[in-house]
CSV table of C-alpha atoms in Angstrom, one decimal:
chain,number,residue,atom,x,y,z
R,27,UNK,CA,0.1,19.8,-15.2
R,28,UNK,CA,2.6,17.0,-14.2
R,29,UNK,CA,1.3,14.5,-11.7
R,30,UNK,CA,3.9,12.7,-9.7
R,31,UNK,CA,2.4,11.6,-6.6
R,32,UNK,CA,0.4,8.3,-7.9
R,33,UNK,CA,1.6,6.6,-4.4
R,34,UNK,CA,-1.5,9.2,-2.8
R,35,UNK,CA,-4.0,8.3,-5.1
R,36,UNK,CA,-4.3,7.8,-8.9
R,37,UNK,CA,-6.8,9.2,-11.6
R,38,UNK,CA,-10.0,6.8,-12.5
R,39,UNK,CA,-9.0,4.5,-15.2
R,40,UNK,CA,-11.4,5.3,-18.2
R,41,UNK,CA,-12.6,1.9,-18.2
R,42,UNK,CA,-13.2,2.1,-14.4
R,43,UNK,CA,-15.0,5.6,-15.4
R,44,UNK,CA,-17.3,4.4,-18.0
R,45,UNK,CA,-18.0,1.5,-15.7
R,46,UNK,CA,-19.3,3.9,-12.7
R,47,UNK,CA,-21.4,5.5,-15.3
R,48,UNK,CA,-23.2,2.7,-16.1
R,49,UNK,CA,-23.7,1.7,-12.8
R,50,UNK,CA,-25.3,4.8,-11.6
R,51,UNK,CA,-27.6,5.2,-14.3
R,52,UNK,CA,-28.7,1.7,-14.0
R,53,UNK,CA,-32.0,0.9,-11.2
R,54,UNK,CA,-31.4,0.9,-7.7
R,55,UNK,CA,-30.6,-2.0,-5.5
R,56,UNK,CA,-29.1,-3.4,-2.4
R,57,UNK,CA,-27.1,-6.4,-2.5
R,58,UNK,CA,-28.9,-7.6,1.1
R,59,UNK,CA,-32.4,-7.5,-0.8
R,60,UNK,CA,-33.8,-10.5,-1.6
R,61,UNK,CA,-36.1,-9.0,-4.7
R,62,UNK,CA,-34.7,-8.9,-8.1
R,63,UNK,CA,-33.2,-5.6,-8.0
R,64,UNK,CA,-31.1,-6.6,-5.3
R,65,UNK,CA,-30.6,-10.2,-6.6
R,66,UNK,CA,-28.4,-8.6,-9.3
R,67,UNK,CA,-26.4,-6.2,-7.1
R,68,UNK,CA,-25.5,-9.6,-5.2
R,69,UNK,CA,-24.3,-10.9,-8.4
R,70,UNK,CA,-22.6,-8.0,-9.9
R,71,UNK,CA,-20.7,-8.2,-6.0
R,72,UNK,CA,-20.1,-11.9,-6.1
R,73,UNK,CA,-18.9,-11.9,-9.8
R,74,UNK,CA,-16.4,-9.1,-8.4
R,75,UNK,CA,-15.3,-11.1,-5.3
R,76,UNK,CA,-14.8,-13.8,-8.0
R,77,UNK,CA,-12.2,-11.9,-10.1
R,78,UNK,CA,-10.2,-10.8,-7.1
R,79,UNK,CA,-10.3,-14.7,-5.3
R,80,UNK,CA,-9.1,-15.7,-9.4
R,81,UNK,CA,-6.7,-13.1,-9.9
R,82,UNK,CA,-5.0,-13.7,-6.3
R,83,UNK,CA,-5.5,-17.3,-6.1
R,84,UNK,CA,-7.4,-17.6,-2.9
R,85,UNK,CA,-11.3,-19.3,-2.6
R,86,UNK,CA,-14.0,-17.1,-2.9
R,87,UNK,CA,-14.2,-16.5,1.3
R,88,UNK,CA,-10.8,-15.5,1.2
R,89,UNK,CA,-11.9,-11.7,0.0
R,90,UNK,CA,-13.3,-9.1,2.7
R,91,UNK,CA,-14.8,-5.8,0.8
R,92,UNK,CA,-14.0,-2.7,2.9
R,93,UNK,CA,-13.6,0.6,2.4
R,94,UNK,CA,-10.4,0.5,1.6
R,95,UNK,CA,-6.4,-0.2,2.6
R,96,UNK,CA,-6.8,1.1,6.3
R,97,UNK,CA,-9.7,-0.6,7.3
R,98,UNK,CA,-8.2,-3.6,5.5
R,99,UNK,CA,-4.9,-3.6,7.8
R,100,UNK,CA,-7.0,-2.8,11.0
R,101,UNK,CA,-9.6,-5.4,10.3
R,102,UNK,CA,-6.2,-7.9,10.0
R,103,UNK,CA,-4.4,-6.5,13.3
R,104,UNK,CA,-7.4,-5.9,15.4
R,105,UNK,CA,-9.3,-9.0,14.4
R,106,UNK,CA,-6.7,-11.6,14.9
R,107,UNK,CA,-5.1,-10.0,18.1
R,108,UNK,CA,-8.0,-9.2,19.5
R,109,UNK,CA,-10.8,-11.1,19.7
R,110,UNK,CA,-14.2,-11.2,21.9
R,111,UNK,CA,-12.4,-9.0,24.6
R,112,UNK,CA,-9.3,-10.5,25.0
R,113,UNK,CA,-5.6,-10.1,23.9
R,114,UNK,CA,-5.1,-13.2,21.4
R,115,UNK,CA,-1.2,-13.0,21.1
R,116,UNK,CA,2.1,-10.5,20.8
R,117,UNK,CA,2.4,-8.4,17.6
R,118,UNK,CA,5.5,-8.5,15.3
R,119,UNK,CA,5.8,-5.4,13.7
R,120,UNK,CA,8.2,-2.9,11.8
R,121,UNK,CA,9.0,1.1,12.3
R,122,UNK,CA,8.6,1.4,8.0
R,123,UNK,CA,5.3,1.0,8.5
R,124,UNK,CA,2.1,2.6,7.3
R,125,UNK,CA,0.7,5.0,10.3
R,126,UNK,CA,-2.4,2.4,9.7
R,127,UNK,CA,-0.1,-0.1,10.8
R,128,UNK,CA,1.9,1.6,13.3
R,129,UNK,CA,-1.0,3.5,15.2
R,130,UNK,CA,-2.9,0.0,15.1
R,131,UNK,CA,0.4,-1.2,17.2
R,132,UNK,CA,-0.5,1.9,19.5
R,133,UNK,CA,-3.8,1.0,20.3
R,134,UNK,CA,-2.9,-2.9,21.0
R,135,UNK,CA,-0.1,-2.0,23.1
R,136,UNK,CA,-2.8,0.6,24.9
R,137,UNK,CA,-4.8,-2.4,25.9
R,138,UNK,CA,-1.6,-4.3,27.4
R,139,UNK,CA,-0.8,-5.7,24.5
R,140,UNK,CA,2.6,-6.9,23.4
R,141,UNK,CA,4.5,-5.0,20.4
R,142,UNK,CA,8.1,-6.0,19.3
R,143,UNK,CA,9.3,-4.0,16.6
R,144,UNK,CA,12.1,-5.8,14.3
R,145,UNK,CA,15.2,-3.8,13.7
R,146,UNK,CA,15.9,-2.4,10.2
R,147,UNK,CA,18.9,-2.6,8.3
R,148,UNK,CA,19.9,0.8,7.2
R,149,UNK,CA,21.7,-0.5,4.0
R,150,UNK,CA,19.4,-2.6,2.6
R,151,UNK,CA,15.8,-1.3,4.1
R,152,UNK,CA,15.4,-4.7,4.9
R,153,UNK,CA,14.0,-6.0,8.1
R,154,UNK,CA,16.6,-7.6,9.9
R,155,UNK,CA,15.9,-11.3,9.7
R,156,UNK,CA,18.0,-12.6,12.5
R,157,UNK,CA,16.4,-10.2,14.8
R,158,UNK,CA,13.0,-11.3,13.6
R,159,UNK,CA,13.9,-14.8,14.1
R,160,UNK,CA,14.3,-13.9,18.1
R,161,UNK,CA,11.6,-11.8,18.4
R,162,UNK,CA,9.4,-14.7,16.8
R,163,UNK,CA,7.7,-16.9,19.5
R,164,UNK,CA,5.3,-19.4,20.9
R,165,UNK,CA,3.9,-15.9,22.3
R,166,UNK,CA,3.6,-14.3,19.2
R,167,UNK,CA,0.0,-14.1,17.4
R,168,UNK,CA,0.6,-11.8,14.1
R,169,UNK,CA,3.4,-10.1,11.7
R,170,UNK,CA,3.0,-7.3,10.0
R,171,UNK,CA,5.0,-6.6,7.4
R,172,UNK,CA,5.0,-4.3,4.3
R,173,UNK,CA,5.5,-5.3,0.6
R,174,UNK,CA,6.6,-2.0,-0.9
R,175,UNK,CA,7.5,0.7,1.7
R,176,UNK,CA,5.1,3.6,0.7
R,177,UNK,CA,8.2,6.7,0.9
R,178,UNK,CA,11.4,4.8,-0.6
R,179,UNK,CA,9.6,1.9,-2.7
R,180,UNK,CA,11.7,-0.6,-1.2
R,181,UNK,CA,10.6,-4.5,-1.3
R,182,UNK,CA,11.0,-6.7,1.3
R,183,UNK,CA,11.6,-9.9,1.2
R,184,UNK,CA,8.5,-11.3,1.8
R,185,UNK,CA,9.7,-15.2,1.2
R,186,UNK,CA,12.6,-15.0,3.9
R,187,UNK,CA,10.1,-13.7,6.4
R,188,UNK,CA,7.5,-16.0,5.8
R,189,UNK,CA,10.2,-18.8,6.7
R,190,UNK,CA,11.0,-17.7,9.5
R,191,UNK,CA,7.7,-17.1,11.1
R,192,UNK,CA,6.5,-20.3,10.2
R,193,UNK,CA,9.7,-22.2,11.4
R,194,UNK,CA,9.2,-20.4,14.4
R,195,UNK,CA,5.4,-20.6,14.9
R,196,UNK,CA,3.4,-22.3,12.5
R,197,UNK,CA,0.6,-20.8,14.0
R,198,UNK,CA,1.3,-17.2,13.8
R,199,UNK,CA,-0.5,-15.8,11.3
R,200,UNK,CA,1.9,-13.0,8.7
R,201,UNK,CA,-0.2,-9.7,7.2
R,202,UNK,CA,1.4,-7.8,4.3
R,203,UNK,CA,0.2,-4.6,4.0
R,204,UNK,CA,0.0,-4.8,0.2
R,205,UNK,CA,-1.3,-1.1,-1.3
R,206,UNK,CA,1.5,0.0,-3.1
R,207,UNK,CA,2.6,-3.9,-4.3
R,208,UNK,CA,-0.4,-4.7,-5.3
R,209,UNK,CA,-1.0,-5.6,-9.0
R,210,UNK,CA,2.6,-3.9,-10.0
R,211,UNK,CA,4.7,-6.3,-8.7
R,212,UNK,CA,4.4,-10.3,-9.0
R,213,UNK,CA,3.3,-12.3,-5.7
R,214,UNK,CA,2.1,-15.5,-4.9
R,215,UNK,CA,0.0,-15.6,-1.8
R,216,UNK,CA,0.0,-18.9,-1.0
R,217,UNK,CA,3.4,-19.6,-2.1
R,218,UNK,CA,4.9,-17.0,-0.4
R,219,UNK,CA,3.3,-17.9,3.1
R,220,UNK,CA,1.1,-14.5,3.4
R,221,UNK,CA,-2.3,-15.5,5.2
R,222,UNK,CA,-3.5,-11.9,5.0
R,223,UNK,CA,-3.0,-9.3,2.5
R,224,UNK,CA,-4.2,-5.7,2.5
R,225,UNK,CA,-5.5,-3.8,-0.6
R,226,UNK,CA,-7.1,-0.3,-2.1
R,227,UNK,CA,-8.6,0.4,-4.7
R,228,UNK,CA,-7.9,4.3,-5.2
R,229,UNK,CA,-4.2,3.2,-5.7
R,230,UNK,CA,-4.4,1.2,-8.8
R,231,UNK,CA,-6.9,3.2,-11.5
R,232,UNK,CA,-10.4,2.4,-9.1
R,233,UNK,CA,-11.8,4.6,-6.6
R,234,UNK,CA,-11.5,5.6,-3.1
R,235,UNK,CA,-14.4,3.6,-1.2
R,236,UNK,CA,-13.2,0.0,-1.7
R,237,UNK,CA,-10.5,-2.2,-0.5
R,238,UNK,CA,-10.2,-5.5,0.7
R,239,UNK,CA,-8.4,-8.2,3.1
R,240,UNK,CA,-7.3,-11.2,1.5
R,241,UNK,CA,-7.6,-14.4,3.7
R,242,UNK,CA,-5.6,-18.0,1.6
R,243,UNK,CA,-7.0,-19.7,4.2
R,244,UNK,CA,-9.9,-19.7,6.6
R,245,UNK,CA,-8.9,-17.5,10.0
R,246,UNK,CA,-11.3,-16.4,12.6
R,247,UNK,CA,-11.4,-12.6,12.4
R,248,UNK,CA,-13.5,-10.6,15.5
R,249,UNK,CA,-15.6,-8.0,13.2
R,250,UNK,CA,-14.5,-4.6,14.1
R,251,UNK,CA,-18.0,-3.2,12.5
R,252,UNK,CA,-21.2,-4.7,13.8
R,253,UNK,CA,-24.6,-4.9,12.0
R,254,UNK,CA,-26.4,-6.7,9.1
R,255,UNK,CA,-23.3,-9.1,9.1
R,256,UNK,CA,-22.4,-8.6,5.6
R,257,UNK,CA,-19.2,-9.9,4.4
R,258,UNK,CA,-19.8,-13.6,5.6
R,259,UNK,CA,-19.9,-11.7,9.3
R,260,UNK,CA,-16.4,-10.1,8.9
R,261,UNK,CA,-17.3,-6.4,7.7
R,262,UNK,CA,-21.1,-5.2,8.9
R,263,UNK,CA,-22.3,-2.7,6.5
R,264,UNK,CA,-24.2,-2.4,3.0
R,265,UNK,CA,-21.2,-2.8,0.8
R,266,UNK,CA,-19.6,-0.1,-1.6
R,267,UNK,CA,-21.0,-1.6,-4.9
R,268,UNK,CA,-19.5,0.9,-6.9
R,269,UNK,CA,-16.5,1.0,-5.5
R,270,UNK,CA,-16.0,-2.5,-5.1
R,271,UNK,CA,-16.6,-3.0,-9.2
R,272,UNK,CA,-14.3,-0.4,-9.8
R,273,UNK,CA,-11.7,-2.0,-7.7
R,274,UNK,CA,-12.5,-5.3,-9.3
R,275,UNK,CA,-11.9,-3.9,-12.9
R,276,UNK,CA,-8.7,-1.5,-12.6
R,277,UNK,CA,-7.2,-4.9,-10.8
R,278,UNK,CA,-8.1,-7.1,-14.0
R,279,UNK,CA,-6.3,-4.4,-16.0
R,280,UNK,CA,-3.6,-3.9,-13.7
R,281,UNK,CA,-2.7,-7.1,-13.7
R,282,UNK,CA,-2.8,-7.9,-17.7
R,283,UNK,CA,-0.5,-4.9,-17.9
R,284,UNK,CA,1.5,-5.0,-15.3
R,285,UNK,CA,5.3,-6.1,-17.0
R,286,UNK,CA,4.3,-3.4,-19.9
R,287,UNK,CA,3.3,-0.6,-17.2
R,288,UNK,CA,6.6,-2.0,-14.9
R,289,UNK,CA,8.4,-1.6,-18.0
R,290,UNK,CA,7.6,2.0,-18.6
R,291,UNK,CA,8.2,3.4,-15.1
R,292,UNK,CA,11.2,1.9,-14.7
R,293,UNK,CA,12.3,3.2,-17.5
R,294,UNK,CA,10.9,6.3,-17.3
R,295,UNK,CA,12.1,7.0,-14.1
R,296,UNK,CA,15.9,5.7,-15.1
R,297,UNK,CA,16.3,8.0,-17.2
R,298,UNK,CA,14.6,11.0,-15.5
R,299,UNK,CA,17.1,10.3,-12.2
R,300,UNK,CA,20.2,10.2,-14.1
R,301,UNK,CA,19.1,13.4,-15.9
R,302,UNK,CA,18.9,15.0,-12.3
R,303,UNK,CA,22.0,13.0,-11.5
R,304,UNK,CA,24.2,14.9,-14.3
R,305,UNK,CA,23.4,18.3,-13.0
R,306,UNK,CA,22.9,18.2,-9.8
R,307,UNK,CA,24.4,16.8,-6.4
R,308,UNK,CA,20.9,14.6,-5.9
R,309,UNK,CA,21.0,11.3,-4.0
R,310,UNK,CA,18.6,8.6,-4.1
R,311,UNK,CA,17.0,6.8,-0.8
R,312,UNK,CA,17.9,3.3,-0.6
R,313,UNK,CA,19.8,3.5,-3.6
R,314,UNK,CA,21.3,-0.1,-2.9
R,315,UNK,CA,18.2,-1.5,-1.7
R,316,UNK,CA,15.7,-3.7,-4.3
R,317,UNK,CA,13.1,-1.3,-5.0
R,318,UNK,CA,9.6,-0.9,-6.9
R,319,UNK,CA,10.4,1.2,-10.2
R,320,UNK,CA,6.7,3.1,-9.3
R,321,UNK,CA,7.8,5.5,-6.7
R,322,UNK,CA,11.3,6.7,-4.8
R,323,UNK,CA,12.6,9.3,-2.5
R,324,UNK,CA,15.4,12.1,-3.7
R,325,UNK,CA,17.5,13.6,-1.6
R,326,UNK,CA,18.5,17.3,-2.7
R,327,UNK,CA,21.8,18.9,-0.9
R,328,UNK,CA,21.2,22.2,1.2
R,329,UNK,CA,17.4,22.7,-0.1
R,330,UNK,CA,14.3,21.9,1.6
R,331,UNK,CA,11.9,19.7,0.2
R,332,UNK,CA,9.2,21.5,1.3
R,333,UNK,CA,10.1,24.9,-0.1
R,334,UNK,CA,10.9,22.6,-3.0
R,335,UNK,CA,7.7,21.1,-3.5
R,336,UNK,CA,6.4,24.5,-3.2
R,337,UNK,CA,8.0,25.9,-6.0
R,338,UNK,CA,7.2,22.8,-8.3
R,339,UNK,CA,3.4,23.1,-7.4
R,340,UNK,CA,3.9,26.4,-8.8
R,341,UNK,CA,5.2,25.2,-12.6
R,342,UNK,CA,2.2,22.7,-11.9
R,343,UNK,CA,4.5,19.9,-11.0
R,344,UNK,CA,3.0,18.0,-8.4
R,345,UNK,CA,4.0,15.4,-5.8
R,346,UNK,CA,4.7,15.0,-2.0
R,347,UNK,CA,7.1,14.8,0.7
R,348,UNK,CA,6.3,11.1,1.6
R,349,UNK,CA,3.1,9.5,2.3
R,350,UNK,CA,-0.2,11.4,2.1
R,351,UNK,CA,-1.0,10.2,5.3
R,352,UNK,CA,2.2,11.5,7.1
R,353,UNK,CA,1.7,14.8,5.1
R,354,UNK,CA,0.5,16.7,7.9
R,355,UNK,CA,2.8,15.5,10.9
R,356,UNK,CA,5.8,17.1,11.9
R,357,UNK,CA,7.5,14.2,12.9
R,358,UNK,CA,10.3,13.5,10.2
R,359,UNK,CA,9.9,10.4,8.1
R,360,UNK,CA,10.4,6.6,10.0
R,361,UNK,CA,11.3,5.0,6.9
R,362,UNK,CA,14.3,7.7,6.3
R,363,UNK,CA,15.4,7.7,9.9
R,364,UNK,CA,15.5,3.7,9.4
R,365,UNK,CA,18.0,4.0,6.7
R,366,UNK,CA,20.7,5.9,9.1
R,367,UNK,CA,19.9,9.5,6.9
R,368,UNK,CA,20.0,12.6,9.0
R,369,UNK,CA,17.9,14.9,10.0
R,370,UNK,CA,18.7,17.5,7.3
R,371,UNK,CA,18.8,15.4,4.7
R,372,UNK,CA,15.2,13.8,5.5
R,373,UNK,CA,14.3,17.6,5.3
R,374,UNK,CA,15.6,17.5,2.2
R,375,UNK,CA,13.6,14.8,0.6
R,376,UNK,CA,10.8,14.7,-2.3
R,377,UNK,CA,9.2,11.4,-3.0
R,378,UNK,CA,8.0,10.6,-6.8
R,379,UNK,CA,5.7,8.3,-7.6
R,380,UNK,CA,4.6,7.0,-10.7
R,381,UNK,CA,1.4,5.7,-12.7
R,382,UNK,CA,1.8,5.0,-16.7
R,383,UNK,CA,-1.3,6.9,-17.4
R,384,UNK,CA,0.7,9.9,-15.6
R,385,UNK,CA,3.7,10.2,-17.9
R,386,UNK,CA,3.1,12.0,-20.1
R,387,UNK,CA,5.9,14.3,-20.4
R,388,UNK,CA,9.8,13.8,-21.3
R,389,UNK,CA,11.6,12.7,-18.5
R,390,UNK,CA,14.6,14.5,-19.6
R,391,UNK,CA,11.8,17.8,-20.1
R,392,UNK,CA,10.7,17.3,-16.5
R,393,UNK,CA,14.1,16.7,-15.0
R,394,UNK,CA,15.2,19.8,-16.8
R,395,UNK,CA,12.1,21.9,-15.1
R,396,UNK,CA,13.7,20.3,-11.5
R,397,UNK,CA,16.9,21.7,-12.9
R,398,UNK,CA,15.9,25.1,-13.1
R,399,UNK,CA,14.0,25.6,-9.9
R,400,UNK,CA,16.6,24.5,-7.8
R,401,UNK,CA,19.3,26.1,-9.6
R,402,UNK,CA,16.7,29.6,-9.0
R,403,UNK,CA,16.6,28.5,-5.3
R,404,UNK,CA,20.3,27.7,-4.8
């Protein structure tokens, strides 16, 4: 078995594994108690809210447990646009978008809210700074923007757009949806100008369960759960322990390894595409865009993906035609359409992602198993 499709979800780290296994042997507890047991569930949580706030440079209030990247961006949309009732602002938004982004846009504009989606440029991937420069206001409450487009792995440039929505509004706040950036690619929060960033667990080595929304400085969120008011009031609930130390652990390691796990991907995937590349009429999505070496799109000519992915599954090759989310809908890809590709060759399309635990096989050897199939199919 060949698993290319680490974008979905990736395999427990061992260390996360052995970590869960400790945990569930050890006495029960709820970090709300105020005995003992639950005096060192509190702990084990804070000390994990500590490595996060150290690893991302934010204070300790800054991280928001939740179940994971979806809550995360909801919890950032809904809470700053939307607070006690009323409409708190317009939303700045993008059509690359995660559907937890774009159906979050949905229901705000559902409510009368305001949505103003920034045009793409087809080239580059990029969003179209000069259009988000008018469409940036007085009016406008929040951005949302991705750091690594979850089909095509293209970055945006999160630095330019920061500038301009706080030349334009220093008060609007800017979300980055940051699951697939996060711990594989370098960022400075604060730096940068991100006041909110979005993260899973499941994507990096922890499990599914546990996320979090990343605050570098103090903004007043409306809950979107109410309850015990855990999470300083932000996220009612009795936290995911587990889930939460496994997420807290896989990022530690992520982030000591990430130039030597960067390193092998890119290079991995290099050579595997230019394999492809000699034999067969393959294109790559946003080939001349700035991309994340951990996942891409290939377009094949004259074969469906999905008959292609098929047939892959079947030499227990395995990965996806875009985001798991968007697996099921029949609506063809945003992202693709936003890089002027047509309809057929969206069709065409297999994305690829990859995790260094994964790769475990040739790239030549795999590319040469892509080879055949499609040379059977053609």
């Amino acid at each position: 078995m060949l698993y290319l499709d680490s974008a979905a979800t990736t395999r427990p780290r061992p260390e996360v594994v052995e970590l869960v296994a400790e945990f569930l042997r050890s006495p029960a507890g709820n970090p709300s108690s105020v005995h003992p047991a639950g005096m060192l569930k509190r702990k084990q949580l804070q000390e994990a809210r500590e490595q996060l706030a150290l690893l991302l440079g934010v204070p300790l209030e800054g991280v928001t447990f939740t179940s994971g990247g979806t809550e995360s961006i909801n919890l950032a949309i809904k809470g700053v646009l939307f607070n006690r009732g009323k409409i708190k602002g317009q939303l700045v938004t993008s059509p690359l978008e995660h559907k937890a982004v774009t159906e979050t846009a949905s229901w705000f504009e559902s409510l009368g809210g305001k949505v103003e989606w920034v045009r793409i440029d087809p080239k580059t991937g990029q969003v179209d700074q000069n259009h988000l420069s008018e469409l940036v206001g007085p009016q406008t409450g929040l951005v949302s923007i991705q750091q690594v487009n979850s089909e095509t792995g293209i970055i945006q440039d999160l630095p330019g757009v920061a500038k301009i929505i706080k030349t334009k509004n220093p008060a609007c706040w800017f979300h980055v949806d940051g699951v697939q950036g996060f711990g594989k690619l370098p960022l400075a929060l604060r730096e940068t100008g991100i006041d909110l960033y979005s993260i899973s667990g499941h994507k990096i080595g922890g499990l599914t369960g546990a996320g979090a929304l990343i605050q570098t400085q103090r903004i007043a969120l409306e809950a979107q759960l109410s309850g015990g008011g855990q999470e300083g009031g932000r996220r009612a609930g009795t936290e995911n322990l587990v889930s939460i130390l496994a997420l807290a652990k896989a990022a530690q390691l992520t982030f000591s390894e990430r130039l030597a796990n960067g390193s092998q991907v890119e290079n991995w995937g290099r050579t595997f595409i230019a394999a492809l590349s000699n034999e067969l009429p393959v294109q790559l999505a946003g080939s001349d865009a700035v991309r994340s070496p951990y996942l891409f799109t290939l377009l094949f000519d004259k074969i469906l993906g999905e008959v292609l992915l098929h047939h892959l599954a079947q030499k227990g090759i395995y990965l996806s035609q875009g985001s798991a989310c968007q697996a099921r809908s029949k609506q063809l890809s945003p992202s693709l359409k936003a890089l002027g590709l047509k309809d057929e060759q969206i069709r065409s399309s297999l994305r690829i992602s990859l995790a260094p635990a994964e790769l475990t096989h040739s790239p030549i050897e795999v590319a040469q198993q892509f080879i055949e199939v499609i040379k059977k199919l053609g």
